[in-house]
Short mmCIF file of C-alpha atoms in Angstrom, two decimals:
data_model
loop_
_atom_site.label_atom_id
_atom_site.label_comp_id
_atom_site.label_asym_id
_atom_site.label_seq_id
_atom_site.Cartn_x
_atom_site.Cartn_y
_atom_site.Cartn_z
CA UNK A 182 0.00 0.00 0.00
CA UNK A 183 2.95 2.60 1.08
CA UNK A 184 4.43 1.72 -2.17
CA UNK A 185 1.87 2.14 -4.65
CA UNK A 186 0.97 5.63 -2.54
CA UNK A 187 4.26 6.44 -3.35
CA UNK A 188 4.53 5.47 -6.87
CA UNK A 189 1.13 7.88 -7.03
CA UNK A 190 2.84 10.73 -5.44
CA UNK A 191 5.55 10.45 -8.04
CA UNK A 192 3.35 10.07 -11.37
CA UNK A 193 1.52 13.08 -10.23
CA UNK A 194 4.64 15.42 -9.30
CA UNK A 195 6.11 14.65 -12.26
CA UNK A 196 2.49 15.17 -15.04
CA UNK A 197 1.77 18.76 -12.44
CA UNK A 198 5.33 19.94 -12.24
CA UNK A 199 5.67 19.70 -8.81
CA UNK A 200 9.37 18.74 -8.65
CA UNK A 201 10.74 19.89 -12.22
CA UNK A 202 12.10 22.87 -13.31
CA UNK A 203 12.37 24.46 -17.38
CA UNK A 204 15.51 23.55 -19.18
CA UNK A 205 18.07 26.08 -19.80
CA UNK A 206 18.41 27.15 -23.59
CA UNK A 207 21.80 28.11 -24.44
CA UNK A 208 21.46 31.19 -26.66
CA UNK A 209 24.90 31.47 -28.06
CA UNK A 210 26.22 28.15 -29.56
CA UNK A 211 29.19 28.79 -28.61
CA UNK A 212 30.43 28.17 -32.25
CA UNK A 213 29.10 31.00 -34.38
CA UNK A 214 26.40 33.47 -34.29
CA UNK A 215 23.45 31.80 -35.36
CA UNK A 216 19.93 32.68 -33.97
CA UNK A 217 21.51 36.68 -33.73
CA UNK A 218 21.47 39.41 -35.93
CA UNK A 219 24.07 42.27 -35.88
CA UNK A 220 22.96 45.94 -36.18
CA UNK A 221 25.69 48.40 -36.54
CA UNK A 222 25.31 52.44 -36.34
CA UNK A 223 27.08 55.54 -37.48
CA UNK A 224 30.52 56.11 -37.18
CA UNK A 225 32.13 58.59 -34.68
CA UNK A 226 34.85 61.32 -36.72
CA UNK A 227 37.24 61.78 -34.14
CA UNK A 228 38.34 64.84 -35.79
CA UNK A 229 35.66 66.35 -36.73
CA UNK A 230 33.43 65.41 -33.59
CA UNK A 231 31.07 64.23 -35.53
CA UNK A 232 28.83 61.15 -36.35
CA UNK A 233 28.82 60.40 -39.84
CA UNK A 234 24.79 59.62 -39.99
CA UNK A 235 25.54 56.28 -42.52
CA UNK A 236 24.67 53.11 -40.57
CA UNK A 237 26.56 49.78 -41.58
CA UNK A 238 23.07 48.24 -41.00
CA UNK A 239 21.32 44.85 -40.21
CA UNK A 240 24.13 41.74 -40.61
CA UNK A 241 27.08 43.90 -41.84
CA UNK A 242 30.01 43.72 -39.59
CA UNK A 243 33.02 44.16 -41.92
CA UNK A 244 34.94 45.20 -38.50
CA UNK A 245 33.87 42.02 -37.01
CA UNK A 246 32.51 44.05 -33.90
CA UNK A 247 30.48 40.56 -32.76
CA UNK A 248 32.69 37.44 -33.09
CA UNK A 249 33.24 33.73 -30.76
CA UNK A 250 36.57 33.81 -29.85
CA UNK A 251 38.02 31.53 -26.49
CA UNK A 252 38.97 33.44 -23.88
CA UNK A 253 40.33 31.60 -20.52
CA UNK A 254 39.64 28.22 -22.21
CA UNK A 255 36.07 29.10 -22.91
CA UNK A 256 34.09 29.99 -25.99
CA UNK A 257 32.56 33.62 -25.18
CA UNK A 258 31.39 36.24 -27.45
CA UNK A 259 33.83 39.07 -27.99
CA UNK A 260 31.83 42.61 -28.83
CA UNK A 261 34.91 44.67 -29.45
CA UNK A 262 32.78 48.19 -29.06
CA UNK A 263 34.57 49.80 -32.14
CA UNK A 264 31.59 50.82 -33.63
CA UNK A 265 27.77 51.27 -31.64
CA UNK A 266 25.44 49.01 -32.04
CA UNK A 267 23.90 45.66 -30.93
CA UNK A 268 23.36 42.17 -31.61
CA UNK A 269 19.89 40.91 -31.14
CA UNK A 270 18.56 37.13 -30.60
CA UNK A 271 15.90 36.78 -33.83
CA UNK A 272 13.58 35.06 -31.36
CA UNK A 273 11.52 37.49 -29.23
CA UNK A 274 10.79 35.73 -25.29
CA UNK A 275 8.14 36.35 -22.38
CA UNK A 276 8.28 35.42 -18.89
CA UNK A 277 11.88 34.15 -18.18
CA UNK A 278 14.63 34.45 -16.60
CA UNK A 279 17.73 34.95 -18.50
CA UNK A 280 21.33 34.21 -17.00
CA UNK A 281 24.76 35.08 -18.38
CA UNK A 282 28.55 36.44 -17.56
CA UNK A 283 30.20 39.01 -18.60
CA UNK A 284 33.75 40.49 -18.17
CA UNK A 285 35.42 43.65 -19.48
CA UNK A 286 38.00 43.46 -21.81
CA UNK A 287 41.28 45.80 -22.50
CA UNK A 288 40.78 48.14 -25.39
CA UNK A 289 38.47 51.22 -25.76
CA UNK A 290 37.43 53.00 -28.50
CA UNK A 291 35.73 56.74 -29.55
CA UNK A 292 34.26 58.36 -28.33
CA UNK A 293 34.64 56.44 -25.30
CA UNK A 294 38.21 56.03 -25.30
CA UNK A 295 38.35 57.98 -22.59
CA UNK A 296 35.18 57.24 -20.65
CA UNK A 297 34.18 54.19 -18.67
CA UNK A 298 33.82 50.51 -20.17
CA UNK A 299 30.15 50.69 -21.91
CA UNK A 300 27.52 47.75 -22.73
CA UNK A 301 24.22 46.81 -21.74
CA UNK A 302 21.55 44.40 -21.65
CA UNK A 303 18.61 45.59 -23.25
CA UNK A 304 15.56 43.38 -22.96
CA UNK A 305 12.11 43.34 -24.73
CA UNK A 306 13.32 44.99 -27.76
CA UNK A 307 10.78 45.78 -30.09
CA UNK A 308 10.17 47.57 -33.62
CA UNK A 309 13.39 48.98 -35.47
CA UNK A 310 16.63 48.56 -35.23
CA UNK A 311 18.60 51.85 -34.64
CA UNK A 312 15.46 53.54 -32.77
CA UNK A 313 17.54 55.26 -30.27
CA UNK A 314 19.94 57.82 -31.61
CA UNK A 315 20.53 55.56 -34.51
CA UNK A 316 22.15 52.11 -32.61
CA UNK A 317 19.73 50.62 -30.44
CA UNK A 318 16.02 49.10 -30.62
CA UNK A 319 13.37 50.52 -28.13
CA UNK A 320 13.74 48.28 -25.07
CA UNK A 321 14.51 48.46 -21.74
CA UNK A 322 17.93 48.50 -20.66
CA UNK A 323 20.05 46.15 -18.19
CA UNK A 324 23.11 48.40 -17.51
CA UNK A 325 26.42 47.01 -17.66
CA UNK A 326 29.09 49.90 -17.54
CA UNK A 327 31.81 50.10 -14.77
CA UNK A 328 30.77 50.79 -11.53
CA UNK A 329 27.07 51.20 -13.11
CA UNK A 330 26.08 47.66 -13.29
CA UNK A 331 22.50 47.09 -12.13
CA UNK A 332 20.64 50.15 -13.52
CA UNK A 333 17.96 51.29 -15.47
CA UNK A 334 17.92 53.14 -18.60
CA UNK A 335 14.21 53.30 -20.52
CA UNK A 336 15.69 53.04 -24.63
CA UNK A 337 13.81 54.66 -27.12
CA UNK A 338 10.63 55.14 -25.43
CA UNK A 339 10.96 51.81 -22.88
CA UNK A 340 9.22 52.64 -19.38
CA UNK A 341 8.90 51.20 -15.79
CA UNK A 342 8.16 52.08 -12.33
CA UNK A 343 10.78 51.84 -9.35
CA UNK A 344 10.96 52.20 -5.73
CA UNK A 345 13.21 54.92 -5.59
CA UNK A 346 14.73 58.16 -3.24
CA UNK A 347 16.56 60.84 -4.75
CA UNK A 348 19.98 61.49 -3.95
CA UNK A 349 21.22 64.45 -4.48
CA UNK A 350 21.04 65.20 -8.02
CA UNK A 351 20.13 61.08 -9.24
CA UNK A 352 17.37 58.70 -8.18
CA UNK A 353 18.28 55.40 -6.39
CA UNK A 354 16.53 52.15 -6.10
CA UNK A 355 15.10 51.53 -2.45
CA UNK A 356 12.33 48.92 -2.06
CA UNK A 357 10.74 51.57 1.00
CA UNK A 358 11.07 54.52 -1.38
CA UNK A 359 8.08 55.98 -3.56
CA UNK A 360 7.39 54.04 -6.77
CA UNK A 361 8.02 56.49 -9.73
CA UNK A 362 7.87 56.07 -13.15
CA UNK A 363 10.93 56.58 -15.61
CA UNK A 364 11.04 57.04 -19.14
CA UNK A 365 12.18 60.00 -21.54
CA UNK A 366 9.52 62.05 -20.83
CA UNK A 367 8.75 60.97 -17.02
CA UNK A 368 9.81 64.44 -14.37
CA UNK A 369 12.55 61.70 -12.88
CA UNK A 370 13.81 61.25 -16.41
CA UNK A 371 14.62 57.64 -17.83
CA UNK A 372 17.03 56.56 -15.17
CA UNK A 373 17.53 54.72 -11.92
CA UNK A 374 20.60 54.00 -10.36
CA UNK A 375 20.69 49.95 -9.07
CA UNK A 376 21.68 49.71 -5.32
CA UNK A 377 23.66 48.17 -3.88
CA UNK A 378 26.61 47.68 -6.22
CA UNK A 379 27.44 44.38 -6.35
CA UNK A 380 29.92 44.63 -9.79
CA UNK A 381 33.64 42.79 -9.53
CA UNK A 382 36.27 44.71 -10.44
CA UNK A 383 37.20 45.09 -14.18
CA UNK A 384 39.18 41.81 -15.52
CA UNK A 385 37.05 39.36 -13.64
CA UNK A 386 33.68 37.66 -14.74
CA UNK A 387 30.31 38.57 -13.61
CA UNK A 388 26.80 37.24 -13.32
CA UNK A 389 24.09 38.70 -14.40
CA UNK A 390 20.80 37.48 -14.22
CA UNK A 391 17.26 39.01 -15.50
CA UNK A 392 14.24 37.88 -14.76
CA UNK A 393 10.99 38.65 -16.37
CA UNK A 394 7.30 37.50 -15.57
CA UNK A 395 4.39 39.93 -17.09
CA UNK A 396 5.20 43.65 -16.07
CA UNK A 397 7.89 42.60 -13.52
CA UNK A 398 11.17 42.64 -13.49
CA UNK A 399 14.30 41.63 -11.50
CA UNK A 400 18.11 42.93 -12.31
CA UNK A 401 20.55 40.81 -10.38
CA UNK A 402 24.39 40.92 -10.01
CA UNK A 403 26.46 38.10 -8.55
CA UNK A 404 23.87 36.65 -6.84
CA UNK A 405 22.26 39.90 -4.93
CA UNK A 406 19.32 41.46 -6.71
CA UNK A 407 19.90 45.50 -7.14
CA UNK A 408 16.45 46.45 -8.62
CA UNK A 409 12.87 45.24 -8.99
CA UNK A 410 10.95 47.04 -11.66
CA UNK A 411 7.25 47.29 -12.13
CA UNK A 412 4.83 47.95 -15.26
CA UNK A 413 6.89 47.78 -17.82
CA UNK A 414 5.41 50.10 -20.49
CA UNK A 415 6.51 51.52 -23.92
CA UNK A 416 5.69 55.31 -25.30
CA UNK A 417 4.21 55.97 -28.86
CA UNK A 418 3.47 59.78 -29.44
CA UNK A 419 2.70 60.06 -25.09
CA UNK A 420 0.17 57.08 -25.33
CA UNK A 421 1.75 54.16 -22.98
CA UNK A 422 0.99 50.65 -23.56
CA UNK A 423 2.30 47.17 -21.95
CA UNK A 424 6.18 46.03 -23.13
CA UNK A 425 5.70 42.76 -21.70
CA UNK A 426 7.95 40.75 -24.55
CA UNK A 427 10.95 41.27 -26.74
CA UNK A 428 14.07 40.14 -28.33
CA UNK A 429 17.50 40.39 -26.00
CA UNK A 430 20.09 42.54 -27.31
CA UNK A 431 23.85 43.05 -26.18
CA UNK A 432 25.17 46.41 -27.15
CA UNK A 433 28.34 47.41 -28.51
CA UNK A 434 28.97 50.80 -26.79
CA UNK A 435 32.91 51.78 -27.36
CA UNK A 436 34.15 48.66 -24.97
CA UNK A 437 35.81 45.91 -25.48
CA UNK A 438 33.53 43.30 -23.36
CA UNK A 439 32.65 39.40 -23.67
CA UNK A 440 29.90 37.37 -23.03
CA UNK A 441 30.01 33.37 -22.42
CA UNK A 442 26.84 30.90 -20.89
CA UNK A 443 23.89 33.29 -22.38
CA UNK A 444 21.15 31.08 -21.68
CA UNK A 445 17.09 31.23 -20.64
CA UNK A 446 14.54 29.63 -18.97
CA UNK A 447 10.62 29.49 -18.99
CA UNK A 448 8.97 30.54 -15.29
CA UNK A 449 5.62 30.65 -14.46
CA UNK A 450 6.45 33.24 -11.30
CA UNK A 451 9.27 35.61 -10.15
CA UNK A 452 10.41 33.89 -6.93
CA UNK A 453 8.82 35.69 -3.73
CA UNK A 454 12.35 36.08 -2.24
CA UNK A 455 13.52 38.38 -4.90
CA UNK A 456 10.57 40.95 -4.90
CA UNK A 457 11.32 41.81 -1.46
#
């Protein structure tokens, strides 16, 4: 009787999904860059200080910005930031959670040569590429720059509310602050600074992990989540409507940077521990 109680148990955990967990899709091969498409902007005239308003466009990356290379025995994509832009996944995804690492690499290029190491995770990217000043799709943006890791950035019209306080002249995430909304034409503006900062120093690899269920959203570095984000929302001539899906872009942003184990996973809920 125990036995075929238990045998029960087990056929029904395992048709509900009580014990078992989504797969993780790897998103990069790890061999070339199939499933992505490359998007590459204006250049920058050093000289003249100023862009030169031609894109390269949709899969033309004569430079090779976006290339697999193996860096500390380990296939990882190298983005070498010499020109802005992004690469994109060609699927768009809902209600995941999205894990990968990330470490800075040595050179730095205009006009950030002389600025800090630049890239970013921008998630639910919808419509065009080069929406936002001519690089980027409309999204909303994962921050990965040095020291800046963690924040928020709405791209090309991308929106959310955050818990936030202002200091002094920024606003800062704090789950017991006032939930404001940020976009481009929000009075806080269409930033929010993460908190804490949980970044490595430059040269070593981080973790990032993103996780999305219907409006929400949950940045996390190393292991300690720095912002939840609420109603995600997009902006089409002031009328706001739900950005609840998109494709995943990395951007090129003047840095040299790589990327290695990009992969996803279906949820059904953002863990309770992580919205506190």
């Amino acid at each position: 009787m125990r036995l075929s109680i238990l045998l029960l148990f087990i056929v029904l955990a395992s048709t509900k999904g009580f014990s078992q967990k989504a797969s993780w899709t790897k998103l990069l091969n790890e061999k070339d860059l199939t499933g992505w498409d490359t998007y590459l902007g204006p250049s920058y005239d050093t000289v003249q200080n100023t862009w030169d308003h031609t894109p390269l466009g949709l899969n033309a990356d004569p430079l090779k910005v976006f290339s697999i290379v193996t860096i500390d025995g380990h296939a990882a994509l190298r983005v070498s930031g010499q020109r802005f832009g992004g690469i994109s996944t060609q699927q768009a995804f809902k209600n995941y959670h999205l894990r990968l690492e990330f470490k800075w690499g040595e050179t730095k290029s205009h006009p950030k040569k002389n600025s800090k190491r630049d890239s970013g995770l921008l998630y639910h990217a919808v419509g065009a590429h080069g929406a936002d000043f001519g690089f980027w799709m409309r999204s909303q943006e994962f921050q990965l720059q040095e020291g800046d890791c963690g924040d928020y950035w709405g791209v090309a019209g991308g929106s959310f509310e955050v818990a936030a306080m202002k200091d002094s002249a920024d606003y800062v995430y704090n789950p017991k602050g006032k939930l404001l909304l940020f976009n481009e034409k929000s009075p806080q503006g269409r930033h929010c600074i993460k908190n804490p900062d949980a970044e490595k120093p430059s040269g070593e690899w981080n973790v990032v992990e993103l996780y999305c269920y219907g409006s929400t959203a949950v940045h996390i570095m190393n292991g300690k989540v720095v912002m939840v984000l609420q109603q995600s929302s997009q902006l089409d001539d002031g009328k706001s409507t739900p950005l609840q899906e998109g494709k995943i872009q990395l951007q090129s942003e003047g840095a040299e940077v790589y990327y290695r184990n990009v992969e996803i996973q279906a949820i059904h809920k953002i863990p309770a521990g992580l919205l506190k």
